[in-house]
Amino acid sequence: MASPTMAWVTGLALLGSAFSVSARADGTILGLYNPLGFYVGGGVGRSSINQTDFDQFASDFHHVDGQPVGWNAVMGMRPLSFLGGEVEYIDFGKVRTGALAPYFANQFLGGEVRDRAAAVFAVGYLPLPLPWIEPFVKLGWAQLWEHDSYSGVYDGVTLNGVPLGLQSASQTTHPSGTAYGGGVQFHFAQLAVRAQYERISGERKFGGWNNPDLLSVGLNWTF
């Protein structure tokens, strides 16, 4: 069975094909196509929060890779048909933190990790004979905000002879790294429907790696 995201992309491609009969040689659709200028938009989709450790506190806990709902908001400028720039806020959502069995699994109360990012991209567009269908690639830099937390009740467990009892910990780090992605967008007058994949490669302060990504479908409006 096809995933919901693939169903979206397939549906958009079929819808775009239906408009091909109205595309004119001058690059317009019903006289309204104009991709250049300032635009704003946003999207929603599935993200992955991929982290290698929770090393500041204890090796007995780990981040559970998951696929929460993520979203983005974007502002962009496209002065040339083949090149533009974007600034973007991405919320990758949050996933729970797990305990490695058999260590303290029954005492673990729970935890979570959340990732957000601000990114700057250069965007390159691939020209096609049908100009309202536009594959694109993105390359830039991002600053991540990563927050981790967990808590547990460890009655009967001692550390250097001291009972642990209720324990909680959290950390916030701000790694930065390369941001990249790509996708395809379909222009309908000033409205563009975009399906894209984005990933950030960020090195954490304590030596681990955090590489969240987002696969989304969204809308842009050109002024």
Short mmCIF file of C-alpha atoms in Angstrom, two decimals:
data_model
loop_
_atom_site.label_atom_id
_atom_site.label_comp_id
_atom_site.label_asym_id
_atom_site.label_seq_id
_atom_site.Cartn_x
_atom_site.Cartn_y
_atom_site.Cartn_z
CA MET A 1 0.00 0.00 0.00
CA ALA A 2 1.38 3.43 -0.95
CA SER A 3 2.22 5.83 1.86
CA PRO A 4 0.04 8.95 2.34
CA THR A 5 2.95 11.14 1.20
CA MET A 6 3.39 9.17 -2.02
CA ALA A 7 -0.35 9.40 -2.63
CA TRP A 8 -0.12 13.19 -2.31
CA VAL A 9 2.76 13.40 -4.75
CA THR A 10 1.01 11.12 -7.26
CA GLY A 11 -2.18 13.14 -7.03
CA LEU A 12 -0.34 16.40 -7.58
CA ALA A 13 1.42 14.99 -10.63
CA LEU A 14 -1.89 13.91 -12.16
CA LEU A 15 -3.40 17.30 -11.41
CA GLY A 16 -0.44 19.01 -13.03
CA SER A 17 -0.81 16.88 -16.16
CA ALA A 18 -4.41 18.01 -16.49
CA PHE A 19 -3.22 21.62 -16.76
CA SER A 20 -0.76 20.93 -19.57
CA VAL A 21 -3.36 21.72 -22.25
CA SER A 22 -3.60 25.29 -20.95
CA ALA A 23 0.15 25.99 -20.82
CA ARG A 24 1.19 28.56 -23.43
CA ALA A 25 4.53 28.94 -25.15
CA ASP A 26 5.28 32.13 -23.21
CA GLY A 27 5.38 30.19 -19.94
CA THR A 28 2.01 31.20 -18.53
CA ILE A 29 -1.01 29.23 -17.43
CA LEU A 30 -4.19 31.03 -18.45
CA GLY A 31 -2.02 34.18 -18.53
CA LEU A 32 -1.34 34.00 -14.78
CA TYR A 33 1.95 32.12 -14.32
CA ASN A 34 4.71 34.20 -12.74
CA PRO A 35 7.04 32.46 -10.27
CA LEU A 36 9.34 35.44 -9.61
CA GLY A 37 9.15 37.67 -6.57
CA PHE A 38 8.69 37.44 -2.79
CA TYR A 39 6.75 34.48 -1.36
CA VAL A 40 5.63 33.00 1.96
CA GLY A 41 4.37 29.56 2.76
CA GLY A 42 4.34 26.54 4.99
CA GLY A 43 3.95 22.80 5.03
CA VAL A 44 3.29 19.77 7.21
CA GLY A 45 4.52 16.20 7.09
CA ARG A 46 6.43 13.41 8.81
CA SER A 47 9.79 14.00 10.47
CA SER A 48 12.50 11.77 11.89
CA ILE A 49 14.53 12.77 14.95
CA ASN A 50 17.73 10.75 14.69
CA GLN A 51 20.09 11.08 17.67
CA THR A 52 22.97 8.86 18.68
CA ASP A 53 23.12 9.32 22.43
CA PHE A 54 22.02 11.05 25.60
CA ASP A 55 25.59 11.05 26.84
CA GLN A 56 25.63 13.96 29.27
CA PHE A 57 23.61 12.07 31.90
CA ALA A 58 23.59 8.28 31.55
CA SER A 59 24.34 5.63 28.96
CA ASP A 60 21.35 3.60 30.21
CA PHE A 61 18.92 5.81 28.27
CA HIS A 62 18.55 6.24 24.56
CA HIS A 63 16.54 8.25 22.09
CA VAL A 64 13.85 6.31 20.32
CA ASP A 65 13.88 7.09 16.61
CA GLY A 66 10.35 8.00 15.62
CA GLN A 67 8.28 9.79 13.02
CA PRO A 68 6.34 12.59 14.69
CA VAL A 69 4.34 15.21 12.82
CA GLY A 70 6.53 18.14 11.78
CA TRP A 71 5.86 21.45 10.07
CA ASN A 72 7.69 24.40 8.54
CA ALA A 73 7.18 28.07 7.70
CA VAL A 74 9.15 29.80 4.95
CA MET A 75 9.84 33.23 3.46
CA GLY A 76 11.66 33.43 0.16
CA MET A 77 12.79 35.65 -2.67
CA ARG A 78 13.23 34.49 -6.26
CA PRO A 79 14.85 37.18 -8.39
CA LEU A 80 15.84 34.77 -11.18
CA SER A 81 13.92 31.91 -12.72
CA PHE A 82 16.67 29.40 -11.84
CA LEU A 83 17.85 30.77 -8.45
CA GLY A 84 16.35 32.02 -5.21
CA GLY A 85 16.84 32.12 -1.45
CA GLU A 86 14.78 31.12 1.58
CA VAL A 87 14.73 31.50 5.35
CA GLU A 88 12.82 28.79 7.14
CA TYR A 89 11.65 27.70 10.57
CA ILE A 90 11.26 23.93 11.02
CA ASP A 91 9.60 22.17 13.94
CA PHE A 92 10.50 18.48 13.82
CA GLY A 93 8.14 17.61 16.67
CA LYS A 94 9.09 15.37 19.60
CA VAL A 95 9.60 11.70 20.43
CA ARG A 96 9.87 9.77 23.67
CA THR A 97 13.08 8.70 25.33
CA GLY A 98 13.43 4.99 26.15
CA ALA A 99 15.32 3.01 28.79
CA LEU A 100 17.72 0.29 27.71
CA ALA A 101 16.61 -3.06 29.20
CA PRO A 102 17.33 -4.47 31.68
CA TYR A 103 18.65 -1.29 33.30
CA PHE A 104 16.04 0.61 35.32
CA ALA A 105 13.28 -0.11 32.77
CA ASN A 106 10.61 -0.49 35.48
CA GLN A 107 11.67 2.68 37.31
CA PHE A 108 11.79 4.91 34.23
CA LEU A 109 8.93 7.43 34.25
CA GLY A 110 9.50 8.77 30.76
CA GLY A 111 11.24 11.39 28.76
CA GLU A 112 11.19 13.15 25.44
CA VAL A 113 13.36 14.90 22.89
CA ARG A 114 12.28 17.82 20.72
CA ASP A 115 14.06 19.41 17.77
CA ARG A 116 13.51 22.79 16.11
CA ALA A 117 15.65 24.69 13.64
CA ALA A 118 16.14 27.97 11.78
CA ALA A 119 17.70 27.59 8.35
CA VAL A 120 18.91 29.67 5.41
CA PHE A 121 18.89 28.09 1.94
CA ALA A 122 19.99 28.85 -1.58
CA VAL A 123 17.42 27.25 -3.91
CA GLY A 124 18.19 26.15 -7.46
CA TYR A 125 15.38 25.39 -9.92
CA LEU A 126 15.67 23.00 -12.88
CA PRO A 127 14.02 24.44 -16.01
CA LEU A 128 11.61 22.12 -17.80
CA PRO A 129 9.59 22.48 -21.04
CA LEU A 130 6.51 22.88 -18.84
CA PRO A 131 7.66 25.77 -16.61
CA TRP A 132 4.91 25.39 -14.01
CA ILE A 133 6.45 22.04 -12.95
CA GLU A 134 9.68 22.85 -11.12
CA PRO A 135 12.11 20.38 -9.56
CA PHE A 136 14.43 22.14 -7.11
CA VAL A 137 17.35 21.52 -4.76
CA LYS A 138 18.25 23.38 -1.56
CA LEU A 139 21.57 23.87 0.20
CA GLY A 140 22.30 25.99 3.22
CA TRP A 141 23.02 26.22 6.95
CA ALA A 142 20.85 25.63 10.01
CA GLN A 143 20.89 26.26 13.75
CA LEU A 144 19.17 23.56 15.82
CA TRP A 145 17.48 23.86 19.21
CA GLU A 146 17.48 20.43 20.82
CA HIS A 147 15.91 19.70 24.21
CA ASP A 148 16.12 16.34 26.04
CA SER A 149 14.57 15.35 29.35
CA TYR A 150 13.83 12.26 31.43
CA SER A 151 12.79 11.29 34.95
CA GLY A 152 12.46 8.14 37.04
CA VAL A 153 11.91 6.79 40.57
CA TYR A 154 14.78 4.53 41.63
CA ASP A 155 13.83 3.41 45.14
CA GLY A 156 16.25 0.81 46.41
CA VAL A 157 18.93 1.86 43.91
CA THR A 158 22.06 3.47 45.31
CA LEU A 159 24.95 5.34 43.78
CA ASN A 160 28.13 5.36 45.91
CA GLY A 161 25.99 4.33 48.84
CA VAL A 162 23.46 7.15 48.36
CA PRO A 163 19.82 6.25 47.50
CA LEU A 164 18.79 7.74 44.18
CA GLY A 165 15.05 8.11 44.74
CA LEU A 166 13.37 10.50 42.29
CA GLN A 167 15.76 11.63 39.58
CA SER A 168 15.25 13.95 36.63
CA ALA A 169 17.56 15.51 34.11
CA SER A 170 17.40 17.66 31.02
CA GLN A 171 19.75 19.28 28.56
CA THR A 172 19.42 21.86 25.82
CA THR A 173 22.01 22.09 23.06
CA HIS A 174 22.34 24.31 20.01
CA PRO A 175 24.26 22.46 17.30
CA SER A 176 24.57 23.87 13.82
CA GLY A 177 25.30 22.21 10.52
CA THR A 178 24.66 21.82 6.84
CA ALA A 179 21.05 21.85 5.67
CA TYR A 180 20.00 20.37 2.35
CA GLY A 181 16.99 19.00 0.50
CA GLY A 182 14.96 19.03 -2.65
CA GLY A 183 11.60 18.32 -4.18
CA VAL A 184 9.16 19.52 -6.80
CA GLN A 185 6.59 22.31 -6.92
CA PHE A 186 3.60 22.99 -9.13
CA HIS A 187 2.55 26.58 -9.92
CA PHE A 188 -1.10 27.53 -10.32
CA ALA A 189 -1.13 31.29 -10.85
CA GLN A 190 0.47 32.81 -7.71
CA LEU A 191 -0.05 29.61 -5.73
CA ALA A 192 2.60 26.88 -5.65
CA VAL A 193 2.07 23.40 -4.24
CA ARG A 194 5.36 22.00 -2.98
CA ALA A 195 6.46 18.49 -1.94
CA GLN A 196 9.95 18.40 -0.46
CA TYR A 197 12.48 16.58 1.71
CA GLU A 198 14.81 18.45 4.08
CA ARG A 199 17.61 17.22 6.35
CA ILE A 200 20.00 18.88 8.79
CA SER A 201 23.39 17.41 9.69
CA GLY A 202 24.21 18.87 13.09
CA GLU A 203 27.03 17.82 15.40
CA ARG A 204 26.10 17.98 19.07
CA LYS A 205 28.31 19.67 21.63
CA PHE A 206 29.03 16.45 23.52
CA GLY A 207 30.20 14.45 20.52
CA GLY A 208 26.98 12.77 19.40
CA TRP A 209 25.12 13.42 16.18
CA ASN A 210 21.66 14.76 15.52
CA ASN A 211 20.33 14.57 11.95
CA PRO A 212 16.60 15.40 11.91
CA ASP A 213 14.70 15.42 8.62
CA LEU A 214 11.25 16.34 7.34
CA LEU A 215 9.21 15.08 4.38
CA SER A 216 6.39 17.55 3.80
CA VAL A 217 3.71 18.89 1.48
CA GLY A 218 2.86 22.59 1.59
CA LEU A 219 1.72 25.77 -0.13
CA ASN A 220 3.59 28.93 -1.17
CA TRP A 221 2.04 32.24 -2.25
CA THR A 222 3.97 34.66 -4.47
CA PHE A 223 3.19 38.38 -4.15
#
